[in-house]
Amino acid sequence: MNHRMMNMYHTDVHEAFYGIVSALSVHQLAAQGEMLYLATRIEQENVINHTDEEGFTPLMWAAAHGQIAVVEFLLQNGADPQLLGKGRESALSLACSKGYTDIVKMLLDCGVDVNEYDWEGSYEGPKGPQVQGCSGTWGEYSSPTNL
């Protein structure tokens, strides 16, 4: 392939990739760690706390998929870590269920209440399911300094 054809090929591939990525929802972008496209969409469309059909926000998707850089970006740009999905899931419970302790710590440092909700939406006190979901990875939660 000559240089001109190579440039045309590269441009076509880039445009095709951009078309595919731009068709993804903000939730898919967050889950896949597509920071550049996610940041652009959030800036253009103000969808940082937009929920999908299950009530999940981009922050919940990023937390559930271990996308720590995306979680940090979303929190710094105003994502609400207290929001709950339709099944009462939170970014914290999703990160706990997968063992993403760095994300758990980040959310706790943002003031998310570990004791507020369980999977059924009722208060369980200090030994609620969210704490137990993470206990196998880093021990029982008592304060952010123990992480």
PDB file of C-alpha atoms in Angstrom:
ATOM      1  CA  MET A   1       0.000   0.000   0.000  1.00  0.00           C
ATOM      2  CA  ASN A   2       1.338   3.416  -0.850  1.00  0.00           C
ATOM      3  CA  HIS A   3       1.369   6.300   1.639  1.00  0.00           C
ATOM      4  CA  ARG A   4      -1.775   7.954   0.246  1.00  0.00           C
ATOM      5  CA  MET A   5      -3.757   4.714   0.340  1.00  0.00           C
ATOM      6  CA  MET A   6      -2.541   4.020   3.871  1.00  0.00           C
ATOM      7  CA  ASN A   7      -3.770   7.453   5.025  1.00  0.00           C
ATOM      8  CA  MET A   8      -7.157   6.863   3.370  1.00  0.00           C
ATOM      9  CA  TYR A   9      -7.398   3.442   5.036  1.00  0.00           C
ATOM     10  CA  HIS A  10      -6.468   4.889   8.431  1.00  0.00           C
ATOM     11  CA  THR A  11      -9.050   7.670   8.060  1.00  0.00           C
ATOM     12  CA  ASP A  12     -11.765   5.189   7.072  1.00  0.00           C
ATOM     13  CA  VAL A  13     -10.984   2.920  10.022  1.00  0.00           C
ATOM     14  CA  HIS A  14     -10.947   5.870  12.427  1.00  0.00           C
ATOM     15  CA  GLU A  15     -14.275   7.183  11.116  1.00  0.00           C
ATOM     16  CA  ALA A  16     -15.840   3.724  11.340  1.00  0.00           C
ATOM     17  CA  PHE A  17     -14.594   3.301  14.919  1.00  0.00           C
ATOM     18  CA  TYR A  18     -15.833   6.773  15.878  1.00  0.00           C
ATOM     19  CA  GLY A  19     -19.234   5.969  14.384  1.00  0.00           C
ATOM     20  CA  ILE A  20     -19.498   2.778  16.410  1.00  0.00           C
ATOM     21  CA  VAL A  21     -18.324   4.361  19.666  1.00  0.00           C
ATOM     22  CA  SER A  22     -20.505   7.449  19.287  1.00  0.00           C
ATOM     23  CA  ALA A  23     -23.552   5.175  18.932  1.00  0.00           C
ATOM     24  CA  LEU A  24     -22.904   3.650  22.371  1.00  0.00           C
ATOM     25  CA  SER A  25     -24.861   4.908  25.368  1.00  0.00           C
ATOM     26  CA  VAL A  26     -23.089   6.837  28.114  1.00  0.00           C
ATOM     27  CA  HIS A  27     -23.557   3.733  30.248  1.00  0.00           C
ATOM     28  CA  GLN A  28     -21.720   1.519  27.758  1.00  0.00           C
ATOM     29  CA  LEU A  29     -18.965   4.103  27.393  1.00  0.00           C
ATOM     30  CA  ALA A  30     -18.521   4.226  31.184  1.00  0.00           C
ATOM     31  CA  ALA A  31     -18.474   0.425  31.491  1.00  0.00           C
ATOM     32  CA  GLN A  32     -15.878   0.114  28.723  1.00  0.00           C
ATOM     33  CA  GLY A  33     -13.650   2.928  29.977  1.00  0.00           C
ATOM     34  CA  GLU A  34     -14.056   5.071  26.857  1.00  0.00           C
ATOM     35  CA  MET A  35     -13.087   8.243  28.728  1.00  0.00           C
ATOM     36  CA  LEU A  36     -12.651  10.614  25.775  1.00  0.00           C
ATOM     37  CA  TYR A  37     -16.019   9.804  24.233  1.00  0.00           C
ATOM     38  CA  LEU A  38     -17.740   9.723  27.622  1.00  0.00           C
ATOM     39  CA  ALA A  39     -16.374  13.149  28.589  1.00  0.00           C
ATOM     40  CA  THR A  40     -17.523  14.606  25.281  1.00  0.00           C
ATOM     41  CA  ARG A  41     -21.027  13.175  25.640  1.00  0.00           C
ATOM     42  CA  ILE A  42     -21.379  14.354  29.222  1.00  0.00           C
ATOM     43  CA  GLU A  43     -20.233  17.847  28.278  1.00  0.00           C
ATOM     44  CA  GLN A  44     -22.509  18.067  25.230  1.00  0.00           C
ATOM     45  CA  GLU A  45     -25.604  16.354  26.601  1.00  0.00           C
ATOM     46  CA  ASN A  46     -25.481  16.834  30.408  1.00  0.00           C
ATOM     47  CA  VAL A  47     -26.075  13.122  31.071  1.00  0.00           C
ATOM     48  CA  ILE A  48     -23.729  12.506  33.999  1.00  0.00           C
ATOM     49  CA  ASN A  49     -26.550  11.116  36.188  1.00  0.00           C
ATOM     50  CA  HIS A  50     -28.717   9.776  33.349  1.00  0.00           C
ATOM     51  CA  THR A  51     -30.279   6.419  34.201  1.00  0.00           C
ATOM     52  CA  ASP A  52     -30.812   3.419  31.955  1.00  0.00           C
ATOM     53  CA  GLU A  53     -33.842   1.088  32.000  1.00  0.00           C
ATOM     54  CA  GLU A  54     -32.606  -0.503  35.265  1.00  0.00           C
ATOM     55  CA  GLY A  55     -31.971   2.848  36.927  1.00  0.00           C
ATOM     56  CA  PHE A  56     -28.183   2.535  36.600  1.00  0.00           C
ATOM     57  CA  THR A  57     -26.098   5.671  36.093  1.00  0.00           C
ATOM     58  CA  PRO A  58     -22.769   5.869  34.240  1.00  0.00           C
ATOM     59  CA  LEU A  59     -21.095   5.865  37.679  1.00  0.00           C
ATOM     60  CA  MET A  60     -22.789   2.584  38.568  1.00  0.00           C
ATOM     61  CA  TRP A  61     -21.695   1.023  35.280  1.00  0.00           C
ATOM     62  CA  ALA A  62     -18.105   2.212  35.727  1.00  0.00           C
ATOM     63  CA  ALA A  63     -18.026   0.947  39.336  1.00  0.00           C
ATOM     64  CA  ALA A  64     -19.477  -2.432  38.323  1.00  0.00           C
ATOM     65  CA  HIS A  65     -16.814  -2.878  35.641  1.00  0.00           C
ATOM     66  CA  GLY A  66     -13.798  -1.714  37.645  1.00  0.00           C
ATOM     67  CA  GLN A  67     -13.199   1.419  35.597  1.00  0.00           C
ATOM     68  CA  ILE A  68     -11.454   3.380  38.351  1.00  0.00           C
ATOM     69  CA  ALA A  69     -10.334   6.280  36.132  1.00  0.00           C
ATOM     70  CA  VAL A  70     -13.891   6.694  34.860  1.00  0.00           C
ATOM     71  CA  VAL A  71     -15.288   6.539  38.411  1.00  0.00           C
ATOM     72  CA  GLU A  72     -12.845   9.243  39.498  1.00  0.00           C
ATOM     73  CA  PHE A  73     -13.672  11.405  36.460  1.00  0.00           C
ATOM     74  CA  LEU A  74     -17.420  11.074  37.024  1.00  0.00           C
ATOM     75  CA  LEU A  75     -17.166  11.904  40.733  1.00  0.00           C
ATOM     76  CA  GLN A  76     -14.978  14.934  40.016  1.00  0.00           C
ATOM     77  CA  ASN A  77     -17.524  16.149  37.487  1.00  0.00           C
ATOM     78  CA  GLY A  78     -20.604  15.906  39.667  1.00  0.00           C
ATOM     79  CA  ALA A  79     -21.881  12.331  39.440  1.00  0.00           C
ATOM     80  CA  ASP A  80     -24.107  11.549  42.414  1.00  0.00           C
ATOM     81  CA  PRO A  81     -22.716   8.480  44.242  1.00  0.00           C
ATOM     82  CA  GLN A  82     -25.871   8.222  46.397  1.00  0.00           C
ATOM     83  CA  LEU A  83     -28.252   7.323  43.540  1.00  0.00           C
ATOM     84  CA  LEU A  84     -29.828   3.865  43.550  1.00  0.00           C
ATOM     85  CA  GLY A  85     -30.960   1.575  40.755  1.00  0.00           C
ATOM     86  CA  LYS A  86     -34.458   0.124  40.545  1.00  0.00           C
ATOM     87  CA  GLY A  87     -33.329  -2.910  42.548  1.00  0.00           C
ATOM     88  CA  ARG A  88     -31.755  -0.581  45.158  1.00  0.00           C
ATOM     89  CA  GLU A  89     -28.247  -1.218  43.788  1.00  0.00           C
ATOM     90  CA  SER A  90     -25.664   1.504  44.308  1.00  0.00           C
ATOM     91  CA  ALA A  91     -22.265   2.212  42.810  1.00  0.00           C
ATOM     92  CA  LEU A  92     -20.873   1.058  46.162  1.00  0.00           C
ATOM     93  CA  SER A  93     -22.747  -2.251  46.244  1.00  0.00           C
ATOM     94  CA  LEU A  94     -21.791  -2.967  42.627  1.00  0.00           C
ATOM     95  CA  ALA A  95     -18.100  -2.255  43.262  1.00  0.00           C
ATOM     96  CA  CYS A  96     -18.229  -4.355  46.457  1.00  0.00           C
ATOM     97  CA  SER A  97     -19.831  -7.298  44.692  1.00  0.00           C
ATOM     98  CA  LYS A  98     -16.896  -7.448  42.260  1.00  0.00           C
ATOM     99  CA  GLY A  99     -14.154  -6.782  44.817  1.00  0.00           C
ATOM    100  CA  TYR A 100     -13.052  -3.431  43.388  1.00  0.00           C
ATOM    101  CA  THR A 101     -11.674  -2.136  46.693  1.00  0.00           C
ATOM    102  CA  ASP A 102     -10.022   0.981  45.216  1.00  0.00           C
ATOM    103  CA  ILE A 103     -13.399   2.074  43.877  1.00  0.00           C
ATOM    104  CA  VAL A 104     -15.073   1.176  47.180  1.00  0.00           C
ATOM    105  CA  LYS A 105     -12.565   3.359  49.028  1.00  0.00           C
ATOM    106  CA  MET A 106     -13.103   6.215  46.591  1.00  0.00           C
ATOM    107  CA  LEU A 107     -16.877   6.060  47.075  1.00  0.00           C
ATOM    108  CA  LEU A 108     -16.562   5.849  50.866  1.00  0.00           C
ATOM    109  CA  ASP A 109     -14.225   8.844  50.797  1.00  0.00           C
ATOM    110  CA  CYS A 110     -16.996  10.708  48.949  1.00  0.00           C
ATOM    111  CA  GLY A 111     -19.312  10.119  51.885  1.00  0.00           C
ATOM    112  CA  VAL A 112     -21.403   7.229  50.580  1.00  0.00           C
ATOM    113  CA  ASP A 113     -23.158   5.616  53.558  1.00  0.00           C
ATOM    114  CA  VAL A 114     -22.216   1.944  53.666  1.00  0.00           C
ATOM    115  CA  ASN A 115     -25.059   1.165  56.068  1.00  0.00           C
ATOM    116  CA  GLU A 116     -27.980   2.862  54.385  1.00  0.00           C
ATOM    117  CA  TYR A 117     -29.433   0.274  51.973  1.00  0.00           C
ATOM    118  CA  ASP A 118     -29.330  -3.407  51.295  1.00  0.00           C
ATOM    119  CA  TRP A 119     -30.434  -5.237  48.143  1.00  0.00           C
ATOM    120  CA  GLU A 120     -34.051  -5.099  49.324  1.00  0.00           C
ATOM    121  CA  GLY A 121     -33.878  -1.394  50.152  1.00  0.00           C
ATOM    122  CA  SER A 122     -34.168  -1.712  53.928  1.00  0.00           C
ATOM    123  CA  TYR A 123     -31.806  -0.479  56.593  1.00  0.00           C
ATOM    124  CA  GLU A 124     -29.638  -3.256  58.009  1.00  0.00           C
ATOM    125  CA  GLY A 125     -27.199  -1.454  60.265  1.00  0.00           C
ATOM    126  CA  PRO A 126     -23.428  -1.886  60.345  1.00  0.00           C
ATOM    127  CA  LYS A 127     -23.376  -5.505  59.109  1.00  0.00           C
ATOM    128  CA  GLY A 128     -25.536  -4.951  55.996  1.00  0.00           C
ATOM    129  CA  PRO A 129     -24.943  -6.862  52.746  1.00  0.00           C
ATOM    130  CA  GLN A 130     -22.766  -4.126  51.249  1.00  0.00           C
ATOM    131  CA  VAL A 131     -20.199  -4.581  54.011  1.00  0.00           C
ATOM    132  CA  GLN A 132     -20.401  -8.377  53.794  1.00  0.00           C
ATOM    133  CA  GLY A 133     -20.027  -8.237  50.007  1.00  0.00           C
ATOM    134  CA  CYS A 134     -16.564  -6.741  50.427  1.00  0.00           C
ATOM    135  CA  SER A 135     -15.478  -8.498  53.617  1.00  0.00           C
ATOM    136  CA  GLY A 136     -13.723 -11.307  51.779  1.00  0.00           C
ATOM    137  CA  THR A 137     -11.436  -8.889  49.987  1.00  0.00           C
ATOM    138  CA  TRP A 138     -10.216  -6.452  52.610  1.00  0.00           C
ATOM    139  CA  GLY A 139     -11.915  -7.162  55.932  1.00  0.00           C
ATOM    140  CA  GLU A 140     -14.839  -5.582  57.713  1.00  0.00           C
ATOM    141  CA  TYR A 141     -15.306  -1.899  57.140  1.00  0.00           C
ATOM    142  CA  SER A 142     -14.859   0.328  60.162  1.00  0.00           C
ATOM    143  CA  SER A 143     -13.412   3.529  58.702  1.00  0.00           C
ATOM    144  CA  PRO A 144     -11.832   4.695  55.428  1.00  0.00           C
ATOM    145  CA  THR A 145      -8.394   4.586  57.081  1.00  0.00           C
ATOM    146  CA  ASN A 146      -8.629   0.787  57.391  1.00  0.00           C
ATOM    147  CA  LEU A 147      -8.791   0.267  53.627  1.00  0.00           C
TER     148      LEU A 147
END
